[in-house]
Coordinates of C-alpha atoms (C1' of nucleotides) in Angstrom, one line a residue:
Chain A
M1 CA 7.2 13.8 38.9
E2 CA 5.3 11.8 36.5
T3 CA 4.3 7.5 36.3
V4 CA 5.8 5.4 33.4
E5 CA 4.0 3.0 31.5
L6 CA 5.6 -0.4 31.9
H7 CA 5.0 -1.9 29.5
G8 CA 3.5 -1.3 25.4
N9 CA 1.8 1.9 25.2
V10 CA 4.5 2.8 22.4
Y11 CA 1.8 4.5 20.9
S12 CA -0.3 7.8 21.9
G13 CA -0.2 9.7 18.5
D14 CA 2.9 11.2 19.5
C15 CA 3.7 7.8 17.2
P16 CA 5.6 9.2 13.9
T17 CA 4.4 6.2 12.5
R18 CA 0.5 7.3 13.7
Q19 CA 1.5 10.8 11.8
I20 CA 3.3 9.1 8.2
L21 CA 0.0 6.9 8.2
D22 CA -2.8 9.3 8.5
R23 CA -0.7 11.2 5.9
I24 CA -0.4 8.3 3.1
G25 CA -3.4 6.1 4.7
D26 CA -6.4 9.7 3.5
K27 CA -7.4 9.0 0.4
W28 CA -5.3 10.5 -2.4
T29 CA -2.0 11.1 -1.3
A30 CA -0.6 7.5 -2.4
L31 CA -1.6 8.0 -5.7
V32 CA -0.2 10.9 -6.5
I33 CA 3.1 9.9 -5.0
G34 CA 2.5 7.1 -7.5
L35 CA 2.5 8.7 -10.5
L36 CA 4.9 10.9 -9.8
E37 CA 7.2 8.1 -9.9
D38 CA 10.3 8.0 -11.1
G39 CA 11.4 11.1 -11.5
Q40 CA 8.1 12.4 -13.3
T41 CA 7.3 15.8 -13.3
L42 CA 3.6 16.1 -13.9
R43 CA 1.7 20.0 -14.4
F44 CA -1.5 20.4 -11.9
S45 CA -3.6 19.1 -15.0
E46 CA -1.9 15.8 -15.6
I47 CA -2.3 14.9 -11.9
K48 CA -5.6 15.3 -12.0
R49 CA -6.2 13.5 -15.3
G50 CA -4.4 10.3 -14.5
I51 CA -5.9 9.6 -11.0
G52 CA -10.2 9.3 -11.9
G53 CA -12.4 10.6 -9.8
I54 CA -10.0 13.5 -7.6
S55 CA -11.5 16.8 -7.6
Q56 CA -9.9 19.6 -8.2
K57 CA -10.2 20.8 -3.8
M58 CA -8.6 18.2 -2.5
L59 CA -5.6 17.8 -5.7
T60 CA -5.0 21.2 -4.8
Q61 CA -5.3 20.0 -0.7
T62 CA -2.8 16.4 -0.8
L63 CA -0.3 18.5 -2.6
R64 CA -0.4 21.3 -0.5
S65 CA 0.0 18.6 2.9
L66 CA 3.3 16.6 0.3
E67 CA 5.1 20.4 -0.3
R68 CA 4.3 21.5 2.5
D69 CA 5.7 17.8 4.2
G70 CA 8.9 18.6 2.1
L71 CA 8.3 15.6 -0.4
V72 CA 7.1 17.3 -3.6
T73 CA 8.4 20.4 -5.3
R74 CA 6.2 22.8 -6.4
T75 CA 7.3 24.9 -9.5
V76 CA 5.5 27.6 -10.9
Y77 CA 5.8 29.2 -14.2
A78 CA 5.2 33.0 -15.0
E79 CA 2.9 32.4 -18.1
V80 CA -0.5 33.2 -19.0
P81 CA -2.1 30.9 -19.5
P82 CA -0.4 30.2 -15.8
R83 CA 1.8 26.3 -15.8
V84 CA 2.4 24.8 -12.6
E85 CA 4.5 21.1 -12.2
Y86 CA 4.9 18.5 -9.2
T87 CA 8.1 16.4 -9.0
L88 CA 9.2 14.6 -5.5
T89 CA 12.0 16.1 -3.9
P90 CA 14.6 12.8 -2.6
L91 CA 12.2 12.5 0.9
G92 CA 9.6 12.3 -1.3
N93 CA 11.3 9.7 -3.3
T94 CA 12.9 7.7 -0.3
L95 CA 9.5 7.0 0.6
V96 CA 8.8 4.9 -3.0
A97 CA 9.8 1.7 -1.6
P98 CA 8.1 1.2 1.5
L99 CA 5.0 2.4 -0.4
T100 CA 6.0 -0.1 -3.1
A101 CA 5.8 -3.0 -0.3
I102 CA 2.5 -2.1 0.8
R103 CA 1.8 -2.6 -2.7
E104 CA 3.1 -4.9 -3.8
W105 CA 1.5 -6.8 -0.6
A106 CA -1.8 -6.0 -1.4
E107 CA -1.8 -7.0 -5.2
N108 CA 0.3 -10.3 -3.9
H109 CA -2.4 -10.5 -1.0
I110 CA -5.8 -9.1 -1.6
E111 CA -7.0 -12.7 -3.7
A112 CA -7.0 -13.9 -0.3
V113 CA -8.6 -11.1 2.1
A114 CA -11.2 -11.5 -0.2
E115 CA -11.3 -15.6 -0.5
A116 CA -11.9 -15.4 3.8
Q117 CA -14.5 -12.2 3.8
T118 CA -16.3 -14.0 1.7
Q119 CA -15.7 -16.9 4.0
Y120 CA -16.7 -15.0 7.0
D121 CA -19.5 -13.6 5.7
E122 CA -21.6 -16.6 4.5
A123 CA -20.6 -18.5 7.7
E124 CA -23.4 -15.5 8.9
Chain B
M1 CA -18.7 -1.5 -25.0
E2 CA -16.6 0.2 -23.3
T3 CA -14.1 2.5 -23.9
V4 CA -10.3 2.5 -22.0
E5 CA -8.6 5.5 -20.1
L6 CA -5.6 5.2 -22.5
H7 CA -2.5 5.9 -19.8
G8 CA -2.5 6.4 -16.3
N9 CA -5.8 6.2 -14.6
V10 CA -4.5 2.3 -13.1
Y11 CA -6.1 3.9 -9.6
S12 CA -9.2 4.2 -10.1
G13 CA -10.9 3.0 -6.6
D14 CA -10.9 -1.3 -7.9
C15 CA -7.3 -0.7 -6.8
P16 CA -6.1 -3.4 -4.1
T17 CA -3.8 -1.3 -3.4
R18 CA -6.6 1.8 -2.4
Q19 CA -8.1 -1.1 -0.2
I20 CA -5.0 -1.6 1.8
L21 CA -4.6 1.2 2.5
D22 CA -8.1 2.0 4.0
R23 CA -7.5 -0.5 5.4
I24 CA -4.0 0.3 7.4
G25 CA -4.5 3.2 6.7
D26 CA -7.4 4.4 9.7
K27 CA -6.4 5.6 13.1
W28 CA -6.0 1.7 14.9
T29 CA -5.5 -0.6 12.4
A30 CA -1.8 -0.8 12.7
L31 CA -1.0 -0.3 16.2
V32 CA -3.3 -3.9 16.9
I33 CA -0.8 -5.2 14.3
G34 CA 2.3 -4.0 15.2
L35 CA 1.3 -5.2 18.8
L36 CA 0.8 -8.8 18.4
E37 CA 3.4 -9.4 16.1
D38 CA 5.6 -11.5 17.2
G39 CA 3.5 -14.5 17.2
Q40 CA 2.0 -12.4 20.3
T41 CA -1.1 -13.8 21.4
L42 CA -3.1 -11.3 23.8
R43 CA -6.8 -10.7 25.7
F44 CA -8.7 -8.0 24.7
S45 CA -8.5 -5.9 27.8
E46 CA -4.8 -6.2 27.4
I47 CA -4.9 -4.8 24.2
K48 CA -6.7 -2.0 25.2
R49 CA -4.3 -1.4 27.6
G50 CA -2.0 -1.5 25.0
I51 CA -3.4 1.2 23.1
G52 CA -3.3 4.4 24.4
G53 CA -6.8 6.2 24.2
I54 CA -9.0 3.7 21.9
S55 CA -11.9 2.7 23.1
Q56 CA -13.7 -1.0 23.3
K57 CA -16.2 0.1 20.0
M58 CA -13.5 0.9 17.5
L59 CA -11.7 -1.6 19.1
T60 CA -14.2 -4.7 18.7
Q61 CA -14.7 -2.8 15.4
T62 CA -11.1 -2.9 14.6
L63 CA -10.3 -6.6 15.6
R64 CA -14.3 -7.5 13.4
S65 CA -12.3 -6.2 10.3
L66 CA -9.5 -8.2 10.8
E67 CA -11.2 -10.9 11.0
R68 CA -13.0 -10.8 8.9
D69 CA -9.7 -9.9 6.3
G70 CA -8.3 -13.5 7.5
L71 CA -5.8 -11.5 9.2
V72 CA -6.0 -12.2 13.2
T73 CA -7.9 -15.2 14.8
R74 CA -10.7 -14.7 17.6
T75 CA -10.7 -17.0 20.6
V76 CA -13.5 -17.5 23.3
Y77 CA -13.2 -19.1 25.6
A78 CA -16.3 -20.3 27.0
E79 CA -15.7 -19.3 30.7
V80 CA -16.5 -17.2 33.2
P81 CA -16.1 -14.4 33.1
P82 CA -15.4 -14.3 29.7
R83 CA -11.6 -14.7 27.8
V84 CA -11.2 -14.0 24.5
E85 CA -7.6 -14.2 22.6
Y86 CA -6.4 -12.2 19.1
T87 CA -3.1 -13.7 17.6
L88 CA -1.7 -12.9 14.3
T89 CA -3.3 -15.1 10.9
P90 CA -0.2 -16.3 8.7
L91 CA -1.5 -13.9 5.7
G92 CA -1.6 -10.8 8.8
N93 CA 1.6 -12.1 9.8
T94 CA 3.4 -11.0 6.1
L95 CA 1.8 -7.8 6.2
V96 CA 3.9 -7.1 9.5
A97 CA 6.7 -7.2 6.8
P98 CA 5.5 -3.6 4.7
L99 CA 4.0 -2.5 8.1
T100 CA 7.7 -2.4 8.4
A101 CA 9.0 -0.7 6.7
I102 CA 6.8 2.9 6.6
R103 CA 7.3 1.9 10.9
E104 CA 11.0 3.0 10.1
W105 CA 10.7 5.2 7.2
A106 CA 8.1 7.1 9.6
E107 CA 11.0 7.0 12.6
N108 CA 14.6 7.8 9.8
H109 CA 12.6 11.2 8.4
I110 CA 10.0 12.2 10.4
E111 CA 12.7 14.9 11.8
A112 CA 13.3 15.9 7.2
V113 CA 9.5 15.8 6.9
A114 CA 8.9 18.0 11.0
E115 CA 12.2 20.7 9.6
A116 CA 9.8 20.6 6.2
Q117 CA 7.2 21.6 8.1
T118 CA 7.9 24.7 10.2
Q119 CA 10.0 25.6 6.8
Y120 CA 6.9 26.0 5.2
D121 CA 5.1 27.7 7.8
E122 CA 7.3 30.2 8.5
A123 CA 7.2 31.6 5.1
E124 CA 4.1 32.3 5.6
Chain C
dC1 C1' -14.5 -9.5 31.0
dC2 C1' -15.7 -8.6 26.4
dG3 C1' -19.4 -6.4 23.5
dA4 C1' -23.4 -5.1 21.1
dA5 C1' -26.6 -0.5 20.9
dT6 C1' -27.4 4.1 20.4
dC7 C1' -26.5 9.0 20.0
dC8 C1' -23.9 12.7 18.9
dC9 C1' -21.1 16.1 16.9
dA10 C1' -16.8 16.7 13.6
dC11 C1' -14.2 17.2 9.4
dC12 C1' -13.2 14.8 5.1
dG13 C1' -13.9 14.8 0.7
dG14 C1' -17.7 15.5 -3.5
dA15 C1' -20.2 20.0 -5.9
dT16 C1' -20.6 24.1 -7.8
dA17 C1' -19.7 29.4 -8.4
dC18 C1' -16.3 32.3 -8.8
dT19 C1' -10.1 34.7 -8.9
dG20 C1' -5.5 36.0 -11.8
Chain D
dC1 C1' -4.9 27.3 -16.3
dA2 C1' -4.6 26.3 -11.1
dG3 C1' -6.3 28.1 -7.5
dT4 C1' -9.8 30.0 -3.9
dA5 C1' -14.4 30.0 -1.2
dT6 C1' -19.3 28.5 0.3
dC7 C1' -22.1 25.2 1.4
dC8 C1' -23.5 20.6 2.9
dG9 C1' -24.5 15.7 3.0
dG10 C1' -21.8 11.3 4.9
dT11 C1' -19.6 8.7 8.1
dG12 C1' -15.9 7.8 11.9
dG13 C1' -15.1 7.6 16.0
dG14 C1' -16.0 8.7 20.9
dA15 C1' -19.5 8.4 25.3
dT16 C1' -22.6 6.4 26.8
dT17 C1' -25.7 2.4 27.8
dC18 C1' -27.2 -2.4 28.8
dG19 C1' -26.7 -7.8 27.5
dG20 C1' -24.2 -12.2 27.9

DNA sequence: CCGAATCCCACCGGATACTG
DNA sequence: CAGTATCCGGTGGGATTCGG
């Protein structure tokens, strides 16, 4: 029989929030989803060009994770040269709203944060 | 004079969203904010006990970042042994809502994500 | 009790080269 | 065009020790 923590400690790594934040908090995921929102369907190269500085490796890796999580659909066309298109799944689309909430918070409060930082820093 | 990208490429690292996601996407920030929501005032040791697995180093580092960003207030009491309390600032409180949106999304869709993963994996 | 300092390893992610 | 494979440096973060 196991003892149970009485209060708090709700988060122990098995917490779903942890898992999701690990996903969308990584370097590129949020940007890819941002590009694909509004039902956009984009090719690999289009996404790559749309996000400055991402490497093929990381874009491939990010898209694979998103596909595995059921957030993005990957469609390969049997042509030559190959064409591969990506789009958000219905599940992926439901993630756009909370992500937008974060983005809007960032845009609305980034100045306050920056100000707090300089104030904190020059207080030495 | 600089050339300007015509379309897309809104995100180049200077994007505020990137910056905020880097913050809240790290391993512990969201958990600390979660503990402090509802106007909670907690001591260092209480926060530490409330979050399973965090080290003093990371808790200190996380709290310092939050303080620097103006999201958390740090109050030191000149007692012995020392007592230090943390609480969310008004700015910090405004971050609770979007964070909650993420948490709720996670709780509502984590099963769908897990199912998509196993399906993807056993499709080998 | 709270935190700074140090050591150290895992792994994230960039650069490059190679395939179908 | 859309990947896979390999190498490698920077760093996030744990363990431990020391200080006020």
